[in-house]
Amino acid sequence: MADAGADRARRAFLLLFAVVSAFKLLVAARLPVFVDEAFYWLEGQHLAPAYSDLPGLTAWLARLGVALGGNTELGLRLPFLLMAAVIPWLVVRIARREFGDANGWQAGSLALLLPLAGTLGLMALPDAAMALATLLCMDAGARLLRRVDAAASLELAAGLVIGGLSHYRFIAVIGVGLLALLLLADGRRALRDVRVWTAIAIGAAAWTPLVWWNMDNADAGLRFQLVDRHPWAFHLEGLWFVLVQALMVTPLLFAALLLAGWRGRSSALPASRYFALLGLLVVAGFFILGFFADTERVSFHWPLPGYLALLPLAPALLQGWPRWLRSATWALAAAGLLAMLGYYVAVSVPEVRARAATQKWYPANFAGWDELAGAVRSELAAMPDGTRVLAGSFKIGAELGFALGDPGIPMLDHALNHRHGRAPQLRLWGMEVTDLPERGKAPVLLVEASTDVPYKDLLARYRYMCSMVGPLPPPRVVNVDHGSQRFLLFRLEQPVPADAPCTTPAMAWIDAPASGAAVGRSFEVAGWAFKDGVGLERVEVLLDGAVVAEAGYGLHAPHVAAFWRVSTDPRHPDVGFGAQVELAPDVAPGPHWLGLRLHGADGSVETWPEQPVEVR
């Protein structure tokens, strides 16, 4: 009977592995390149032992992927997909050896369904390598509890090396793993063996490139990872950890893993106590860290190594649950994996993504790069040979670099470069532009994303760009997903006087109707708009991209100049506008998109981002 149960569990695992792997391959081939992936691609094109944001392995794998699979989304991600495919098999190996065949295959299936683990490899990120390193170290640790031998020591060394070359965050796994061994009598015995310390020494050596990089660069990487990005002040946002983790792991599986770990603490089996300590301490450690650490960036994936450690313990716990509860746990885990895979599918479909414009979950870091690359190619084709592309930030530079196959696109200084720890690396490569040749001598296409800057800081950003390149010519505007991603392309071809006033793109705001408001077939539109340096001549009101009204421009709006104190629009304070919209009979009731077209006195025409309205 036990053999029959193990055989069913094995067949279920193999079927699940084949289905999940095939689906991930399809998604990875279509999913737009995330900005961090693009930067790792860029690092891979500038091979080095370590980088400002990470150790070297992720960049090396990205380079290997495009070398073998071509400069495509799937080629970039291929090494990470292969690495992720090994993870459920390692879980099976560990759990089968310690707890029997049936438990082993079931643990492997849980590893496939655990959303955080099942989606590994879909993006070229360091998490796949960290997960692999965690399981290698965990497997080696469990073997060392039984008997210290050369094979287990070598496996430990391999795991430590992969982890040390993956991410600063792997330090937590090393610390917790060492503590777990120290808390167990068999672990302390293993730590008295010179072969174990030889493996640890090999693993420690893997950190040498990162330590060397930081010594050469005033600890810039360490400062970013451990100081700059974290407030290190208590905040209650850490309480969201339990809810977020329950959602990301799925509630019943989350409870099962924690309960299995709690029960495993007092098990008679050393391996069970080891897995329990390793898993619970990692999860608890990140829970506590959440009250003091960075809340601006995604961190829900940080505790994954802890869940991987708890997976081998879960099948035995689930066997003691009522059948309906076991079935619900498996079903909910499958639904969670489908939901996360479905998110990536949705991100890959432009029509679905566009419908999410203005929503909080809008995937800006995935959106618009193909449209931007197409616009850049079009502009370069119309400009002189030898035109250089100049990117406004690391995001644009890396994404355009990947799309155009050009790893040498220079970039302007930007707050994003510092916030993501990439500024030191750009300076080392000599790719951060601090001075341009005299305008007109060498044509430049400057590419900026206005949506990468908080709106209140946007005018200051434009004025900084003026200080770098002079007055900004009329831009080509690329609005993606109704302007949720908005790119501006400036042709810097003509020389300008050194004392020429700063000319910027237009700024605008629709005060009425509010975004998402319901409007009748006749409604008023009111707001303000200005353009530093030259001013605006007129404003058109658009509905779904078609002109529906000519606004009266030049209304008195003194509050605008009072807020934008540095603005130099010559028409201040008369920069308000108003229009009466009368909809044609062929405009159907329902959702529509309201926008503006701004005509500058310099001949520029800029389409403003749209906002939703509901026509009754």
Coordinates of C-alpha atoms in Angstrom, one line a residue, residues 315-608:
P315 CA 3.8 16.1 3.9
A316 CA 3.9 14.3 7.2
L317 CA 1.9 17.1 8.8
L318 CA -0.7 17.2 6.0
Q319 CA -1.3 13.4 6.4
G320 CA -2.7 14.1 9.9
W321 CA -5.2 16.6 8.6
P322 CA -8.7 15.7 7.5
R323 CA -9.0 14.9 3.9
W324 CA -11.1 17.9 3.0
L325 CA -8.4 20.2 4.6
R326 CA -5.6 18.4 2.7
S327 CA -7.5 18.8 -0.5
A328 CA -8.1 22.5 0.2
T329 CA -4.4 23.0 0.9
W330 CA -3.3 21.5 -2.4
A331 CA -6.1 23.3 -4.3
L332 CA -5.4 26.6 -2.8
A333 CA -1.6 26.3 -3.5
A334 CA -2.4 25.4 -7.1
A335 CA -4.7 28.4 -7.3
G336 CA -2.0 30.6 -5.9
L337 CA 0.5 29.4 -8.5
L338 CA -2.0 29.9 -11.3
A339 CA -2.7 33.4 -10.0
M340 CA 1.0 34.4 -10.0
L341 CA 1.5 32.8 -13.4
G342 CA -1.6 34.5 -14.6
Y343 CA -0.2 37.9 -13.5
Y344 CA 2.8 37.4 -15.7
V345 CA 0.6 36.4 -18.6
A346 CA -1.5 39.5 -18.1
V347 CA 1.7 41.6 -18.0
S348 CA 2.6 40.1 -21.3
V349 CA -0.6 41.1 -23.0
P350 CA -0.6 44.8 -24.0
E351 CA -4.4 45.0 -24.1
V352 CA -4.8 43.7 -20.6
R353 CA -1.9 45.9 -19.3
A354 CA -3.6 49.0 -20.8
R355 CA -6.8 48.3 -18.9
A356 CA -4.7 48.4 -15.7
A357 CA -3.5 52.0 -16.4
T358 CA -4.1 54.3 -13.4
Q359 CA -4.4 51.2 -11.1
K360 CA -1.9 50.7 -8.3
W361 CA -0.8 47.4 -9.6
Y362 CA 0.0 48.7 -13.0
P363 CA 3.3 46.9 -14.0
A364 CA 5.3 50.0 -15.0
N365 CA 8.7 48.2 -14.9
F366 CA 7.5 45.7 -17.5
A367 CA 5.6 48.2 -19.7
G368 CA 6.4 50.2 -22.8
W369 CA 9.9 49.1 -23.7
D370 CA 9.0 47.6 -27.1
E371 CA 7.1 50.8 -28.0
L372 CA 10.0 52.9 -26.8
A373 CA 12.6 50.9 -28.8
G374 CA 10.5 51.2 -31.9
A375 CA 10.2 55.0 -31.5
V376 CA 14.0 55.3 -30.9
R377 CA 14.7 53.3 -34.0
S378 CA 12.4 55.5 -36.0
E379 CA 14.1 58.7 -34.7
L380 CA 17.6 57.4 -35.3
A381 CA 16.6 56.5 -38.9
A382 CA 15.7 60.1 -39.5
M383 CA 18.8 61.6 -37.8
P384 CA 22.4 61.8 -39.1
D385 CA 24.6 58.8 -39.1
G386 CA 26.6 58.6 -35.8
T387 CA 23.8 59.9 -33.7
R388 CA 24.2 58.8 -30.1
V389 CA 21.4 57.8 -27.8
L390 CA 21.5 59.4 -24.3
A391 CA 19.3 57.8 -21.7
G392 CA 17.7 59.7 -18.8
S393 CA 18.2 56.9 -16.2
F394 CA 19.6 53.4 -15.8
K395 CA 16.1 51.9 -16.5
I396 CA 15.9 53.5 -20.0
G397 CA 19.6 52.8 -20.7
A398 CA 19.5 49.2 -19.7
E399 CA 16.1 48.5 -21.5
L400 CA 17.2 50.2 -24.7
G401 CA 20.5 48.6 -24.5
F402 CA 18.9 45.1 -24.4
A403 CA 16.4 46.0 -27.1
L404 CA 18.9 47.6 -29.4
G405 CA 21.8 45.3 -28.6
D406 CA 23.9 48.3 -27.4
P407 CA 25.5 47.9 -24.0
G408 CA 27.2 51.3 -24.2
I409 CA 24.3 53.7 -24.0
P410 CA 25.4 56.6 -21.7
M411 CA 23.0 57.8 -19.0
L412 CA 22.3 61.0 -17.2
D413 CA 22.4 61.2 -13.4
H414 CA 19.0 60.4 -12.0
A415 CA 17.5 59.8 -8.5
L416 CA 16.6 56.2 -9.7
N417 CA 20.2 55.4 -10.3
H418 CA 21.0 56.1 -6.6
R419 CA 17.8 54.6 -5.2
H420 CA 18.6 51.3 -6.8
G421 CA 22.3 51.3 -6.1
R422 CA 23.3 51.5 -9.8
A423 CA 25.0 55.0 -9.8
P424 CA 28.4 53.7 -8.6
Q425 CA 28.5 51.1 -11.3
L426 CA 27.6 53.5 -14.1
R427 CA 30.4 55.8 -13.0
L428 CA 32.9 52.9 -13.0
W429 CA 31.9 52.1 -16.5
G430 CA 32.2 55.7 -17.5
M431 CA 28.6 55.6 -18.7
E432 CA 27.2 58.4 -16.4
V433 CA 27.3 61.6 -18.5
T434 CA 28.4 64.7 -16.6
D435 CA 29.3 66.8 -19.6
L436 CA 28.2 66.8 -23.3
P437 CA 30.1 68.0 -26.3
E438 CA 29.0 71.4 -27.6
R439 CA 25.4 71.0 -28.9
G440 CA 25.3 70.8 -32.7
K441 CA 28.8 69.2 -33.0
A442 CA 27.6 65.6 -32.4
P443 CA 23.9 64.8 -32.8
V444 CA 22.3 63.2 -29.7
L445 CA 18.9 61.6 -29.1
L446 CA 18.0 62.2 -25.5
V447 CA 15.4 59.7 -24.1
E448 CA 13.6 60.6 -20.8
A449 CA 10.7 59.0 -18.9
S450 CA 8.6 61.7 -17.3
T451 CA 6.7 59.0 -15.3
D452 CA 9.9 58.0 -13.5
V453 CA 9.8 61.2 -11.5
P454 CA 7.1 62.2 -8.9
Y455 CA 5.0 64.9 -10.6
K456 CA 5.9 67.5 -8.0
D457 CA 9.6 67.0 -8.9
L458 CA 9.1 66.8 -12.7
L459 CA 9.8 70.5 -13.5
A460 CA 13.0 70.4 -11.4
R461 CA 14.0 67.3 -13.4
Y462 CA 13.4 69.2 -16.7
R463 CA 15.4 72.1 -15.5
Y464 CA 18.3 69.8 -14.5
M465 CA 18.2 68.4 -18.0
C466 CA 18.4 72.0 -19.4
S467 CA 21.5 72.5 -17.3
M468 CA 23.1 69.5 -18.9
V469 CA 22.0 69.9 -22.6
G470 CA 20.6 73.4 -22.9
P471 CA 17.0 74.3 -23.9
L472 CA 15.0 71.2 -24.7
P473 CA 13.6 71.0 -28.2
P474 CA 10.0 70.0 -28.9
P475 CA 9.9 66.3 -27.9
R476 CA 8.4 63.3 -29.6
V477 CA 6.0 62.0 -27.0
V478 CA 5.4 58.2 -26.6
N479 CA 2.4 57.6 -24.4
V480 CA 2.1 53.9 -23.5
D481 CA -1.1 52.6 -21.8
H482 CA -2.8 56.0 -21.9
G483 CA 0.3 57.7 -20.6
S484 CA 0.9 55.5 -17.5
Q485 CA 4.3 55.1 -19.1
R486 CA 5.4 58.3 -20.9
F487 CA 8.6 58.8 -22.8
L488 CA 10.0 62.0 -24.3
L489 CA 12.5 61.8 -27.2
F490 CA 14.5 65.0 -27.8
R491 CA 16.6 65.5 -30.9
L492 CA 19.7 67.5 -29.8
E493 CA 21.0 68.5 -33.2
Q494 CA 21.1 72.3 -33.5
P495 CA 23.6 74.5 -31.6
V496 CA 22.1 76.9 -29.1
P497 CA 23.4 80.1 -27.5
A498 CA 25.1 79.5 -24.2
D499 CA 22.7 82.0 -22.5
A500 CA 19.5 80.6 -24.1
P501 CA 16.7 80.3 -21.6
C502 CA 15.6 76.9 -20.4
T503 CA 12.7 75.5 -22.5
T504 CA 11.0 72.4 -21.1
P505 CA 8.2 70.1 -22.0
A506 CA 4.7 71.2 -21.1
M507 CA 3.1 70.6 -17.7
A508 CA -0.6 70.3 -17.2
W509 CA -3.4 69.1 -14.9
I510 CA -7.1 68.4 -15.3
D511 CA -8.9 69.7 -12.3
A512 CA -12.4 68.7 -13.5
P513 CA -13.7 66.2 -14.1
A514 CA -11.8 64.0 -11.6
S515 CA -10.2 60.8 -12.8
G516 CA -12.8 58.1 -12.9
A517 CA -15.7 60.5 -12.6
A518 CA -19.0 60.0 -14.3
V519 CA -19.9 62.7 -16.8
G520 CA -22.9 63.4 -18.9
R521 CA -23.0 63.9 -22.7
S522 CA -22.3 67.6 -22.0
F523 CA -19.6 68.4 -19.4
E524 CA -17.0 71.0 -18.5
V525 CA -13.3 70.4 -18.5
A526 CA -11.1 72.7 -16.5
G527 CA -7.4 72.8 -15.5
W528 CA -4.1 74.5 -16.2
A529 CA -1.1 74.0 -18.4
F530 CA 2.2 75.8 -19.0
K531 CA 5.5 75.4 -20.8
D532 CA 8.6 77.0 -19.5
G533 CA 10.6 79.2 -21.7
V534 CA 8.1 79.8 -24.5
G535 CA 4.6 79.2 -23.2
L536 CA 1.6 77.5 -24.8
E537 CA -0.7 78.8 -27.5
R538 CA -3.7 76.6 -27.2
V539 CA -5.1 73.5 -25.6
E540 CA -7.3 70.8 -27.2
V541 CA -9.5 68.4 -25.2
L542 CA -9.4 64.7 -26.4
L543 CA -11.7 61.8 -25.8
D544 CA -10.1 58.4 -26.8
G545 CA -7.5 60.3 -28.8
A546 CA -10.0 62.4 -30.9
V547 CA -10.4 66.2 -30.5
V548 CA -13.8 66.9 -28.9
A549 CA -13.3 70.6 -27.9
E550 CA -10.9 73.6 -28.2
A551 CA -10.3 74.9 -24.7
G552 CA -10.3 78.5 -23.9
Y553 CA -6.7 79.1 -22.8
G554 CA -5.3 82.0 -20.7
L555 CA -7.6 82.0 -17.7
H556 CA -6.3 83.6 -14.5
A557 CA -4.7 80.9 -12.3
P558 CA -2.2 82.5 -9.9
H559 CA -2.1 79.3 -7.7
V560 CA -0.1 77.5 -10.4
A561 CA 2.9 79.9 -10.4
A562 CA 2.7 79.9 -6.6
F563 CA 3.2 76.2 -6.5
W564 CA 5.7 75.9 -9.4
R565 CA 7.9 78.7 -8.1
V566 CA 10.7 78.1 -10.5
S567 CA 8.5 78.1 -13.6
T568 CA 9.4 80.7 -16.3
D569 CA 6.4 80.4 -18.5
P570 CA 5.9 84.0 -19.9
R571 CA 2.1 83.7 -19.6
H572 CA 1.9 83.2 -15.8
P573 CA -0.5 83.7 -14.0
D574 CA -2.8 83.3 -17.0
V575 CA -2.3 79.6 -17.6
G576 CA -5.7 78.1 -16.9
F577 CA -8.0 76.6 -19.4
G578 CA -11.7 75.6 -19.7
A579 CA -13.8 73.9 -22.2
Q580 CA -17.4 72.8 -22.7
V581 CA -17.5 69.3 -24.2
E582 CA -20.6 68.3 -26.3
L583 CA -20.4 64.6 -27.2
A584 CA -21.4 63.4 -30.6
P585 CA -24.3 60.9 -30.9
D586 CA -21.9 58.1 -31.9
V587 CA -20.0 58.3 -28.6
A588 CA -21.3 55.3 -26.7
P589 CA -22.0 55.4 -22.9
G590 CA -19.4 53.7 -20.8
P591 CA -15.7 54.0 -20.0
H592 CA -13.6 56.4 -22.1
W593 CA -10.3 58.2 -21.8
L594 CA -10.0 62.0 -21.4
G595 CA -6.8 63.7 -22.5
L596 CA -5.2 66.9 -23.7
R597 CA -3.1 68.0 -26.6
L598 CA -0.8 71.0 -25.8
H599 CA 0.4 73.3 -28.5
G600 CA 3.6 75.3 -27.6
A601 CA 4.6 78.6 -29.0
D602 CA 7.7 76.9 -30.3
G603 CA 5.6 74.7 -32.6
S604 CA 5.7 71.7 -30.2
V605 CA 2.6 69.4 -29.9
E606 CA 2.5 67.2 -26.9
T607 CA -0.2 64.7 -26.0
W608 CA -0.8 64.6 -22.2

